[in-house]
Amino acid sequence: MSSAQIALLGGIAGLTIFLGLPLGRLRTPLPRMKALLNATATGILIFLLWDVLAHAWEPIDSALSHDRAGSAAGKGAVLAVALGIGLLGLAYVDESAARREKAARSFGPGTAAAGELNGATARGPAGRLALTIAIGIGLHNFAEGLAIGNSAAGGELSLAVLLVIGFGLHNATEGFGIVAPLTGQRPSWGYLALLGLIGGGPTFLGTLVGQSFVNDTLSIAFLGLAAGSILYVVVELLAVARKSTLKVITTWGLFLGLVLGFATDAIVTAAGA
């Protein structure tokens, strides 16, 4: 199988994220349905946070078990810095966007109304949250692409193909997680496509890089960035959940999201076994 074919398969694995995006076009979801969707997205992202940190820690733990303290310390520092950049970077970006939105509203109610009628673009808390989720998932998917490319570069083509299948199924649930905050706002198809490219496109890019460049430190850095950004999003979504009076529905959604995350990850693990 050629490098171009492996890269194409990596792109397909990333594009499955689009399968969940149409849920963002739900016109008028019931309050219970919206609470369930937001909570399920939160559960998926909590699982992703655990999964990303577990994969980032593997090479550090391996270095420690082989008495390579220097290597472990260096990789640990990369993880800590990347985690901080991902977490604090999104906090600063989100705060800056909120200030610009507040300034735009000060020009008059017409400007604010135009932003609302825009159907959830990058304006508005829901649009910013969806974009933030897409960025965090995109960083995570770049690391998944690296795994696909590394497998192909090592001659393990069957493993690479199986990883494509597993990651493709996993990414389909991530698309749902991206648009959960947008339900009821009718975002444009163009904006949904942009979110899909941000979240799923890095899988293709990671596959390209992974075929020609195998490096644990690079993988740790992107996993750290992903973990930081996902952690920020989880905190934001949990804040939304706390405002809901539908505690039982929210709890069921969190449980469902975690189950979906573990179920799709089990497919990837079985593929690599």
C-alpha positions as protocol buffer text, in pm:
chain_id: "A"
residue {
  index: 1
  type: MET
  ca { x: 0 y: 0 z: 0 }
}
residue {
  index: 2
  type: SER
  ca { x: 147 y: 337 z: -104 }
}
residue {
  index: 3
  type: SER
  ca { x: 200 y: 640 z: 120 }
}
residue {
  index: 4
  type: ALA
  ca { x: -73 y: 825 z: -69 }
}
residue {
  index: 5
  type: GLN
  ca { x: -322 y: 546 z: 1 }
}
residue {
  index: 6
  type: ILE
  ca { x: -236 y: 543 z: 372 }
}
residue {
  index: 7
  type: ALA
  ca { x: -276 y: 922 z: 381 }
}
residue {
  index: 8
  type: LEU
  ca { x: -615 y: 889 z: 208 }
}
residue {
  index: 9
  type: LEU
  ca { x: -728 y: 635 z: 466 }
}
residue {
  index: 10
  type: GLY
  ca { x: -616 y: 873 z: 741 }
}
residue {
  index: 11
  type: GLY
  ca { x: -826 y: 1145 z: 581 }
}
residue {
  index: 12
  type: ILE
  ca { x: -1129 y: 914 z: 571 }
}
residue {
  index: 13
  type: ALA
  ca { x: -1083 y: 836 z: 941 }
}
residue {
  index: 14
  type: GLY
  ca { x: -1092 y: 1209 z: 1013 }
}
residue {
  index: 15
  type: LEU
  ca { x: -1390 y: 1280 z: 788 }
}
residue {
  index: 16
  type: THR
  ca { x: -1618 y: 1046 z: 984 }
}
residue {
  index: 17
  type: ILE
  ca { x: -1642 y: 1333 z: 1232 }
}
residue {
  index: 18
  type: PHE
  ca { x: -1891 y: 1488 z: 988 }
}
residue {
  index: 19
  type: LEU
  ca { x: -2141 y: 1208 z: 1062 }
}
residue {
  index: 20
  type: GLY
  ca { x: -2233 y: 1363 z: 1395 }
}
residue {
  index: 21
  type: LEU
  ca { x: -2236 y: 1729 z: 1287 }
}
residue {
  index: 22
  type: PRO
  ca { x: -2591 y: 1743 z: 1141 }
}
residue {
  index: 23
  type: LEU
  ca { x: -2727 y: 1709 z: 1497 }
}
residue {
  index: 24
  type: GLY
  ca { x: -2628 y: 2073 z: 1539 }
}
residue {
  index: 25
  type: ARG
  ca { x: -2907 y: 2164 z: 1297 }
}
residue {
  index: 26
  type: LEU
  ca { x: -3185 y: 2043 z: 1528 }
}
residue {
  index: 27
  type: ARG
  ca { x: -3436 y: 2328 z: 1513 }
}
residue {
  index: 28
  type: THR
  ca { x: -3609 y: 2329 z: 1850 }
}
residue {
  index: 29
  type: PRO
  ca { x: -3484 y: 2050 z: 2076 }
}
residue {
  index: 30
  type: LEU
  ca { x: -3679 y: 1990 z: 2395 }
}
residue {
  index: 31
  type: PRO
  ca { x: -3503 y: 2107 z: 2714 }
}
residue {
  index: 32
  type: ARG
  ca { x: -3457 y: 1745 z: 2821 }
}
residue {
  index: 33
  type: MET
  ca { x: -3306 y: 1653 z: 2486 }
}
residue {
  index: 34
  type: LYS
  ca { x: -3065 y: 1948 z: 2490 }
}
residue {
  index: 35
  type: ALA
  ca { x: -2956 y: 1866 z: 2846 }
}
residue {
  index: 36
  type: LEU
  ca { x: -2899 y: 1504 z: 2745 }
}
residue {
  index: 37
  type: LEU
  ca { x: -2697 y: 1603 z: 2434 }
}
residue {
  index: 38
  type: ASN
  ca { x: -2476 y: 1846 z: 2628 }
}
residue {
  index: 39
  type: ALA
  ca { x: -2416 y: 1595 z: 2906 }
}
residue {
  index: 40
  type: THR
  ca { x: -2335 y: 1315 z: 2662 }
}
residue {
  index: 41
  type: ALA
  ca { x: -2084 y: 1543 z: 2487 }
}
residue {
  index: 42
  type: THR
  ca { x: -1929 y: 1615 z: 2826 }
}
residue {
  index: 43
  type: GLY
  ca { x: -1900 y: 1242 z: 2900 }
}
residue {
  index: 44
  type: ILE
  ca { x: -1729 y: 1182 z: 2564 }
}
residue {
  index: 45
  type: LEU
  ca { x: -1480 y: 1462 z: 2632 }
}
residue {
  index: 46
  type: ILE
  ca { x: -1406 y: 1339 z: 2986 }
}
residue {
  index: 47
  type: PHE
  ca { x: -1319 y: 1003 z: 2835 }
}
residue {
  index: 48
  type: LEU
  ca { x: -1103 y: 1171 z: 2570 }
}
residue {
  index: 49
  type: LEU
  ca { x: -918 y: 1364 z: 2841 }
}
residue {
  index: 50
  type: TRP
  ca { x: -835 y: 1040 z: 3022 }
}
residue {
  index: 51
  type: ASP
  ca { x: -741 y: 867 z: 2696 }
}
residue {
  index: 52
  type: VAL
  ca { x: -514 y: 1151 z: 2580 }
}
residue {
  index: 53
  type: LEU
  ca { x: -330 y: 1178 z: 2913 }
}
residue {
  index: 54
  type: ALA
  ca { x: -287 y: 800 z: 2930 }
}
residue {
  index: 55
  type: HIS
  ca { x: -125 y: 791 z: 2585 }
}
residue {
  index: 56
  type: ALA
  ca { x: 91 y: 1095 z: 2663 }
}
residue {
  index: 57
  type: TRP
  ca { x: 217 y: 932 z: 2984 }
}
residue {
  index: 58
  type: GLU
  ca { x: 310 y: 597 z: 2823 }
}
residue {
  index: 59
  type: PRO
  ca { x: 654 y: 701 z: 2686 }
}
residue {
  index: 60
  type: ILE
  ca { x: 733 y: 885 z: 3012 }
}
residue {
  index: 61
  type: ASP
  ca { x: 642 y: 579 z: 3218 }
}
residue {
  index: 62
  type: SER
  ca { x: 847 y: 360 z: 2985 }
}
residue {
  index: 63
  type: ALA
  ca { x: 1153 y: 582 z: 3034 }
}
residue {
  index: 64
  type: LEU
  ca { x: 1109 y: 569 z: 3412 }
}
residue {
  index: 65
  type: SER
  ca { x: 1078 y: 189 z: 3411 }
}
residue {
  index: 66
  type: HIS
  ca { x: 1407 y: 164 z: 3218 }
}
residue {
  index: 67
  type: ASP
  ca { x: 1591 y: 401 z: 3456 }
}
residue {
  index: 68
  type: ARG
  ca { x: 1617 y: 679 z: 3198 }
}
residue {
  index: 69
  type: ALA
  ca { x: 1547 y: 961 z: 3442 }
}
residue {
  index: 70
  type: GLY
  ca { x: 1681 y: 1233 z: 3211 }
}
residue {
  index: 71
  type: SER
  ca { x: 1462 y: 1125 z: 2922 }
}
residue {
  index: 72
  type: ALA
  ca { x: 1159 y: 1094 z: 3149 }
}
residue {
  index: 73
  type: ALA
  ca { x: 1218 y: 1441 z: 3294 }
}
residue {
  index: 74
  type: GLY
  ca { x: 1253 y: 1596 z: 2949 }
}
residue {
  index: 75
  type: LYS
  ca { x: 939 y: 1433 z: 2816 }
}
residue {
  index: 76
  type: GLY
  ca { x: 753 y: 1518 z: 3136 }
}
residue {
  index: 77
  type: ALA
  ca { x: 850 y: 1884 z: 3096 }
}
residue {
  index: 78
  type: VAL
  ca { x: 722 y: 1881 z: 2736 }
}
residue {
  index: 79
  type: LEU
  ca { x: 391 y: 1736 z: 2854 }
}
residue {
  index: 80
  type: ALA
  ca { x: 357 y: 1992 z: 3135 }
}
residue {
  index: 81
  type: VAL
  ca { x: 435 y: 2289 z: 2907 }
}
residue {
  index: 82
  type: ALA
  ca { x: 205 y: 2167 z: 2630 }
}
residue {
  index: 83
  type: LEU
  ca { x: -74 y: 2100 z: 2880 }
}
residue {
  index: 84
  type: GLY
  ca { x: -39 y: 2451 z: 3018 }
}
residue {
  index: 85
  type: ILE
  ca { x: -38 y: 2610 z: 2673 }
}
residue {
  index: 86
  type: GLY
  ca { x: -348 y: 2417 z: 2570 }
}
residue {
  index: 87
  type: LEU
  ca { x: -536 y: 2503 z: 2890 }
}
residue {
  index: 88
  type: LEU
  ca { x: -430 y: 2865 z: 2945 }
}
residue {
  index: 89
  type: GLY
  ca { x: -413 y: 2947 z: 2573 }
}
residue {
  index: 90
  type: LEU
  ca { x: -779 y: 2864 z: 2519 }
}
residue {
  index: 91
  type: ALA
  ca { x: -874 y: 3053 z: 2834 }
}
residue {
  index: 92
  type: TYR
  ca { x: -706 y: 3369 z: 2703 }
}
residue {
  index: 93
  type: VAL
  ca { x: -854 y: 3324 z: 2355 }
}
residue {
  index: 94
  type: ASP
  ca { x: -1204 y: 3268 z: 2494 }
}
residue {
  index: 95
  type: GLU
  ca { x: -1179 y: 3568 z: 2724 }
}
residue {
  index: 96
  type: SER
  ca { x: -1057 y: 3788 z: 2439 }
}
residue {
  index: 97
  type: ALA
  ca { x: -1343 y: 3675 z: 2215 }
}
residue {
  index: 98
  type: ALA
  ca { x: -1594 y: 3747 z: 2491 }
}
residue {
  index: 99
  type: ARG
  ca { x: -1456 y: 4101 z: 2532 }
}
residue {
  index: 100
  type: ARG
  ca { x: -1483 y: 4165 z: 2157 }
}
residue {
  index: 101
  type: GLU
  ca { x: -1840 y: 4038 z: 2157 }
}
residue {
  index: 102
  type: LYS
  ca { x: -1929 y: 4263 z: 2451 }
}
residue {
  index: 103
  type: ALA
  ca { x: -1774 y: 4560 z: 2272 }
}
residue {
  index: 104
  type: ALA
  ca { x: -1974 y: 4481 z: 1957 }
}
residue {
  index: 105
  type: ARG
  ca { x: -2298 y: 4474 z: 2156 }
}
residue {
  index: 106
  type: SER
  ca { x: -2222 y: 4817 z: 2295 }
}
residue {
  index: 107
  type: PHE
  ca { x: -2268 y: 4963 z: 1946 }
}
residue {
  index: 108
  type: GLY
  ca { x: -2639 y: 4892 z: 1967 }
}
residue {
  index: 109
  type: PRO
  ca { x: -2900 y: 4619 z: 1982 }
}
residue {
  index: 110
  type: GLY
  ca { x: -2896 y: 4579 z: 1605 }
}
residue {
  index: 111
  type: THR
  ca { x: -2541 y: 4446 z: 1612 }
}
residue {
  index: 112
  type: ALA
  ca { x: -2622 y: 4193 z: 1880 }
}
residue {
  index: 113
  type: ALA
  ca { x: -2935 y: 4084 z: 1698 }
}
residue {
  index: 114
  type: ALA
  ca { x: -2739 y: 4033 z: 1380 }
}
residue {
  index: 115
  type: GLY
  ca { x: -2501 y: 3809 z: 1571 }
}
residue {
  index: 116
  type: GLU
  ca { x: -2789 y: 3599 z: 1702 }
}
residue {
  index: 117
  type: LEU
  ca { x: -2947 y: 3567 z: 1358 }
}
residue {
  index: 118
  type: ASN
  ca { x: -2617 y: 3455 z: 1217 }
}
residue {
  index: 119
  type: GLY
  ca { x: -2705 y: 3105 z: 1335 }
}
residue {
  index: 120
  type: ALA
  ca { x: -2418 y: 3033 z: 1572 }
}
residue {
  index: 121
  type: THR
  ca { x: -2102 y: 3129 z: 1398 }
}
residue {
  index: 122
  type: ALA
  ca { x: -1790 y: 3203 z: 1599 }
}
residue {
  index: 123
  type: ARG
  ca { x: -1995 y: 3471 z: 1781 }
}
residue {
  index: 124
  type: GLY
  ca { x: -2182 y: 3391 z: 2098 }
}
residue {
  index: 125
  type: PRO
  ca { x: -2098 y: 3162 z: 2390 }
}
residue {
  index: 126
  type: ALA
  ca { x: -2236 y: 2849 z: 2217 }
}
residue {
  index: 127
  type: GLY
  ca { x: -2043 y: 2919 z: 1897 }
}
residue {
  index: 128
  type: ARG
  ca { x: -1721 y: 2986 z: 2085 }
}
residue {
  index: 129
  type: LEU
  ca { x: -1764 y: 2669 z: 2289 }
}
residue {
  index: 130
  type: ALA
  ca { x: -1825 y: 2457 z: 1978 }
}
residue {
  index: 131
  type: LEU
  ca { x: -1515 y: 2606 z: 1814 }
}
residue {
  index: 132
  type: THR
  ca { x: -1309 y: 2540 z: 2126 }
}
residue {
  index: 133
  type: ILE
  ca { x: -1425 y: 2178 z: 2135 }
}
residue {
  index: 134
  type: ALA
  ca { x: -1332 y: 2139 z: 1766 }
}
residue {
  index: 135
  type: ILE
  ca { x: -982 y: 2276 z: 1832 }
}
residue {
  index: 136
  type: GLY
  ca { x: -923 y: 2040 z: 2124 }
}
residue {
  index: 137
  type: ILE
  ca { x: -1049 y: 1739 z: 1930 }
}
residue {
  index: 138
  type: GLY
  ca { x: -842 y: 1844 z: 1628 }
}
residue {
  index: 139
  type: LEU
  ca { x: -522 y: 1838 z: 1836 }
}
residue {
  index: 140
  type: HIS
  ca { x: -619 y: 1495 z: 1966 }
}
residue {
  index: 141
  type: ASN
  ca { x: -689 y: 1369 z: 1614 }
}
residue {
  index: 142
  type: PHE
  ca { x: -351 y: 1493 z: 1491 }
}
residue {
  index: 143
  type: ALA
  ca { x: -194 y: 1260 z: 1746 }
}
residue {
  index: 144
  type: GLU
  ca { x: -418 y: 977 z: 1619 }
}
residue {
  index: 145
  type: GLY
  ca { x: -300 y: 1050 z: 1266 }
}
residue {
  index: 146
  type: LEU
  ca { x: 60 y: 1025 z: 1388 }
}
residue {
  index: 147
  type: ALA
  ca { x: -19 y: 675 z: 1519 }
}
residue {
  index: 148
  type: ILE
  ca { x: -162 y: 571 z: 1181 }
}
residue {
  index: 149
  type: GLY
  ca { x: 136 y: 713 z: 994 }
}
residue {
  index: 150
  type: ASN
  ca { x: 390 y: 563 z: 1234 }
}
residue {
  index: 151
  type: SER
  ca { x: 234 y: 218 z: 1193 }
}
residue {
  index: 152
  type: ALA
  ca { x: 255 y: 245 z: 815 }
}
residue {
  index: 153
  type: ALA
  ca { x: 614 y: 373 z: 832 }
}
residue {
  index: 154
  type: GLY
  ca { x: 707 y: 73 z: 1046 }
}
residue {
  index: 155
  type: GLY
  ca { x: 571 y: -167 z: 785 }
}
residue {
  index: 156
  type: GLU
  ca { x: 267 y: -262 z: 993 }
}
residue {
  index: 157
  type: LEU
  ca { x: 13 y: -189 z: 720 }
}
residue {
  index: 158
  type: SER
  ca { x: -257 y: -417 z: 856 }
}
residue {
  index: 159
  type: LEU
  ca { x: -235 y: -239 z: 1192 }
}
residue {
  index: 160
  type: ALA
  ca { x: -254 y: 100 z: 1018 }
}
residue {
  index: 161
  type: VAL
  ca { x: -571 y: -3 z: 834 }
}
residue {
  index: 162
  type: LEU
  ca { x: -731 y: -137 z: 1151 }
}
residue {
  index: 163
  type: LEU
  ca { x: -643 y: 185 z: 1334 }
}
residue {
  index: 164
  type: VAL
  ca { x: -810 y: 381 z: 1054 }
}
residue {
  index: 165
  type: ILE
  ca { x: -1130 y: 179 z: 1106 }
}
residue {
  index: 166
  type: GLY
  ca { x: -1120 y: 216 z: 1483 }
}
residue {
  index: 167
  type: PHE
  ca { x: -1037 y: 587 z: 1483 }
}
residue {
  index: 168
  type: GLY
  ca { x: -1302 y: 645 z: 1216 }
}
residue {
  index: 169
  type: LEU
  ca { x: -1571 y: 498 z: 1441 }
}
residue {
  index: 170
  type: HIS
  ca { x: -1436 y: 695 z: 1736 }
}
residue {
  index: 171
  type: ASN
  ca { x: -1436 y: 1024 z: 1542 }
}
residue {
  index: 172
  type: ALA
  ca { x: -1803 y: 984 z: 1453 }
}
residue {
  index: 173
  type: THR
  ca { x: -1891 y: 1030 z: 1822 }
}
residue {
  index: 174
  type: GLU
  ca { x: -1657 y: 1330 z: 1845 }
}
residue {
  index: 175
  type: GLY
  ca { x: -1857 y: 1515 z: 1579 }
}
residue {
  index: 176
  type: PHE
  ca { x: -2161 y: 1488 z: 1800 }
}
residue {
  index: 177
  type: GLY
  ca { x: -1959 y: 1629 z: 2090 }
}
residue {
  index: 178
  type: ILE
  ca { x: -1860 y: 1935 z: 1887 }
}
residue {
  index: 179
  type: VAL
  ca { x: -2212 y: 2045 z: 1793 }
}
residue {
  index: 180
  type: ALA
  ca { x: -2393 y: 1962 z: 2118 }
}
residue {
  index: 181
  type: PRO
  ca { x: -2372 y: 2327 z: 2239 }
}
residue {
  index: 182
  type: LEU
  ca { x: -2525 y: 2447 z: 1908 }
}
residue {
  index: 183
  type: THR
  ca { x: -2850 y: 2248 z: 1918 }
}
residue {
  index: 184
  type: GLY
  ca { x: -3150 y: 2474 z: 1864 }
}
residue {
  index: 185
  type: GLN
  ca { x: -2944 y: 2753 z: 1705 }
}
residue {
  index: 186
  type: ARG
  ca { x: -2950 y: 2626 z: 1345 }
}
residue {
  index: 187
  type: PRO
  ca { x: -2582 y: 2688 z: 1253 }
}
residue {
  index: 188
  type: SER
  ca { x: -2514 y: 2716 z: 881 }
}
residue {
  index: 189
  type: TRP
  ca { x: -2388 y: 2414 z: 689 }
}
residue {
  index: 190
  type: GLY
  ca { x: -2076 y: 2614 z: 606 }
}
residue {
  index: 191
  type: TYR
  ca { x: -1999 y: 2669 z: 973 }
}
residue {
  index: 192
  type: LEU
  ca { x: -2056 y: 2302 z: 1049 }
}
residue {
  index: 193
  type: ALA
  ca { x: -1817 y: 2215 z: 765 }
}
residue {
  index: 194
  type: LEU
  ca { x: -1556 y: 2448 z: 917 }
}
residue {
  index: 195
  type: LEU
  ca { x: -1592 y: 2281 z: 1256 }
}
residue {
  index: 196
  type: GLY
  ca { x: -1557 y: 1940 z: 1090 }
}
residue {
  index: 197
  type: LEU
  ca { x: -1238 y: 2043 z: 911 }
}
residue {
  index: 198
  type: ILE
  ca { x: -1089 y: 2183 z: 1232 }
}
residue {
  index: 199
  type: GLY
  ca { x: -1177 y: 1869 z: 1427 }
}
residue {
  index: 200
  type: GLY
  ca { x: -1121 y: 1598 z: 1165 }
}
residue {
  index: 201
  type: GLY
  ca { x: -870 y: 1745 z: 920 }
}
residue {
  index: 202
  type: PRO
  ca { x: -571 y: 1704 z: 1155 }
}
residue {
  index: 203
  type: THR
  ca { x: -610 y: 1325 z: 1131 }
}
residue {
  index: 204
  type: PHE
  ca { x: -506 y: 1349 z: 768 }
}
residue {
  index: 205
  type: LEU
  ca { x: -221 y: 1590 z: 846 }
}
residue {
  index: 206
  type: GLY
  ca { x: -100 y: 1370 z: 1130 }
}
residue {
  index: 207
  type: THR
  ca { x: -97 y: 1067 z: 901 }
}
residue {
  index: 208
  type: LEU
  ca { x: 121 y: 1253 z: 652 }
}
residue {
  index: 209
  type: VAL
  ca { x: 367 y: 1364 z: 921 }
}
residue {
  index: 210
  type: GLY
  ca { x: 367 y: 1024 z: 1093 }
}
residue {
  index: 211
  type: GLN
  ca { x: 475 y: 841 z: 780 }
}
residue {
  index: 212
  type: SER
  ca { x: 793 y: 1042 z: 747 }
}
residue {
  index: 213
  type: PHE
  ca { x: 871 y: 1151 z: 1102 }
}
residue {
  index: 214
  type: VAL
  ca { x: 852 y: 927 z: 1410 }
}
residue {
  index: 215
  type: ASN
  ca { x: 916 y: 1114 z: 1734 }
}
residue {
  index: 216
  type: ASP
  ca { x: 779 y: 1053 z: 2085 }
}
residue {
  index: 217
  type: THR
  ca { x: 840 y: 1412 z: 2192 }
}
residue {
  index: 218
  type: LEU
  ca { x: 628 y: 1552 z: 1907 }
}
residue {
  index: 219
  type: SER
  ca { x: 348 y: 1311 z: 1991 }
}
residue {
  index: 220
  type: ILE
  ca { x: 364 y: 1403 z: 2362 }
}
residue {
  index: 221
  type: ALA
  ca { x: 352 y: 1774 z: 2274 }
}
residue {
  index: 222
  type: PHE
  ca { x: 34 y: 1742 z: 2065 }
}
residue {
  index: 223
  type: LEU
  ca { x: -127 y: 1512 z: 2318 }
}
residue {
  index: 224
  type: GLY
  ca { x: -48 y: 1765 z: 2591 }
}
residue {
  index: 225
  type: LEU
  ca { x: -200 y: 2049 z: 2388 }
}
residue {
  index: 226
  type: ALA
  ca { x: -508 y: 1834 z: 2327 }
}
residue {
  index: 227
  type: ALA
  ca { x: -540 y: 1745 z: 2696 }
}
residue {
  index: 228
  type: GLY
  ca { x: -517 y: 2108 z: 2805 }
}
residue {
  index: 229
  type: SER
  ca { x: -775 y: 2229 z: 2556 }
}
residue {
  index: 230
  type: ILE
  ca { x: -1012 y: 1940 z: 2627 }
}
residue {
  index: 231
  type: LEU
  ca { x: -981 y: 2003 z: 3003 }
}
residue {
  index: 232
  type: TYR
  ca { x: -1080 y: 2366 z: 2949 }
}
residue {
  index: 233
  type: VAL
  ca { x: -1384 y: 2261 z: 2746 }
}
residue {
  index: 234
  type: VAL
  ca { x: -1488 y: 2003 z: 3007 }
}
residue {
  index: 235
  type: VAL
  ca { x: -1480 y: 2272 z: 3277 }
}
residue {
  index: 236
  type: GLU
  ca { x: -1699 y: 2497 z: 3060 }
}
residue {
  index: 237
  type: LEU
  ca { x: -1949 y: 2220 z: 2984 }
}
residue {
  index: 238
  type: LEU
  ca { x: -1969 y: 2115 z: 3348 }
}
residue {
  index: 239
  type: ALA
  ca { x: -2051 y: 2477 z: 3435 }
}
residue {
  index: 240
  type: VAL
  ca { x: -2341 y: 2458 z: 3189 }
}
residue {
  index: 241
  type: ALA
  ca { x: -2455 y: 2127 z: 3339 }
}
residue {
  index: 242
  type: ARG
  ca { x: -2459 y: 2273 z: 3690 }
}
residue {
  index: 243
  type: LYS
  ca { x: -2711 y: 2535 z: 3580 }
}
residue {
  index: 244
  type: SER
  ca { x: -2953 y: 2267 z: 3463 }
}
residue {
  index: 245
  type: THR
  ca { x: -3232 y: 2151 z: 3693 }
}
residue {
  index: 246
  type: LEU
  ca { x: -3251 y: 1819 z: 3506 }
}
residue {
  index: 247
  type: LYS
  ca { x: -2998 y: 1639 z: 3727 }
}
residue {
  index: 248
  type: VAL
  ca { x: -3105 y: 1285 z: 3643 }
}
residue {
  index: 249
  type: ILE
  ca { x: -3107 y: 1349 z: 3266 }
}
residue {
  index: 250
  type: THR
  ca { x: -2765 y: 1515 z: 3291 }
}
residue {
  index: 251
  type: THR
  ca { x: -2621 y: 1226 z: 3490 }
}
residue {
  index: 252
  type: TRP
  ca { x: -2753 y: 974 z: 3237 }
}
residue {
  index: 253
  type: GLY
  ca { x: -2597 y: 1180 z: 2958 }
}
residue {
  index: 254
  type: LEU
  ca { x: -2257 y: 1180 z: 3129 }
}
residue {
  index: 255
  type: PHE
  ca { x: -2280 y: 804 z: 3175 }
}
residue {
  index: 256
  type: LEU
  ca { x: -2381 y: 750 z: 2811 }
}
residue {
  index: 257
  type: GLY
  ca { x: -2094 y: 967 z: 2686 }
}
residue {
  index: 258
  type: LEU
  ca { x: -1839 y: 774 z: 2892 }
}
residue {
  index: 259
  type: VAL
  ca { x: -1977 y: 442 z: 2768 }
}
residue {
  index: 260
  type: LEU
  ca { x: -1958 y: 559 z: 2406 }
}
residue {
  index: 261
  type: GLY
  ca { x: -1600 y: 671 z: 2457 }
}
residue {
  index: 262
  type: PHE
  ca { x: -1484 y: 345 z: 2612 }
}
residue {
  index: 263
  type: ALA
  ca { x: -1677 y: 133 z: 2359 }
}
residue {
  index: 264
  type: THR
  ca { x: -1519 y: 298 z: 2056 }
}
residue {
  index: 265
  type: ASP
  ca { x: -1175 y: 294 z: 2218 }
}
residue {
  index: 266
  type: ALA
  ca { x: -1216 y: -79 z: 2280 }
}
residue {
  index: 267
  type: ILE
  ca { x: -1254 y: -124 z: 1905 }
}
residue {
  index: 268
  type: VAL
  ca { x: -922 y: 54 z: 1848 }
}
residue {
  index: 269
  type: THR
  ca { x: -754 y: -158 z: 2116 }
}
residue {
  index: 270
  type: ALA
  ca { x: -892 y: -477 z: 1965 }
}
residue {
  index: 271
  type: ALA
  ca { x: -766 y: -365 z: 1625 }
}
residue {
  index: 272
  type: GLY
  ca { x: -414 y: -325 z: 1756 }
}
residue {
  index: 273
  type: ALA
  ca { x: -413 y: -655 z: 1947 }
}
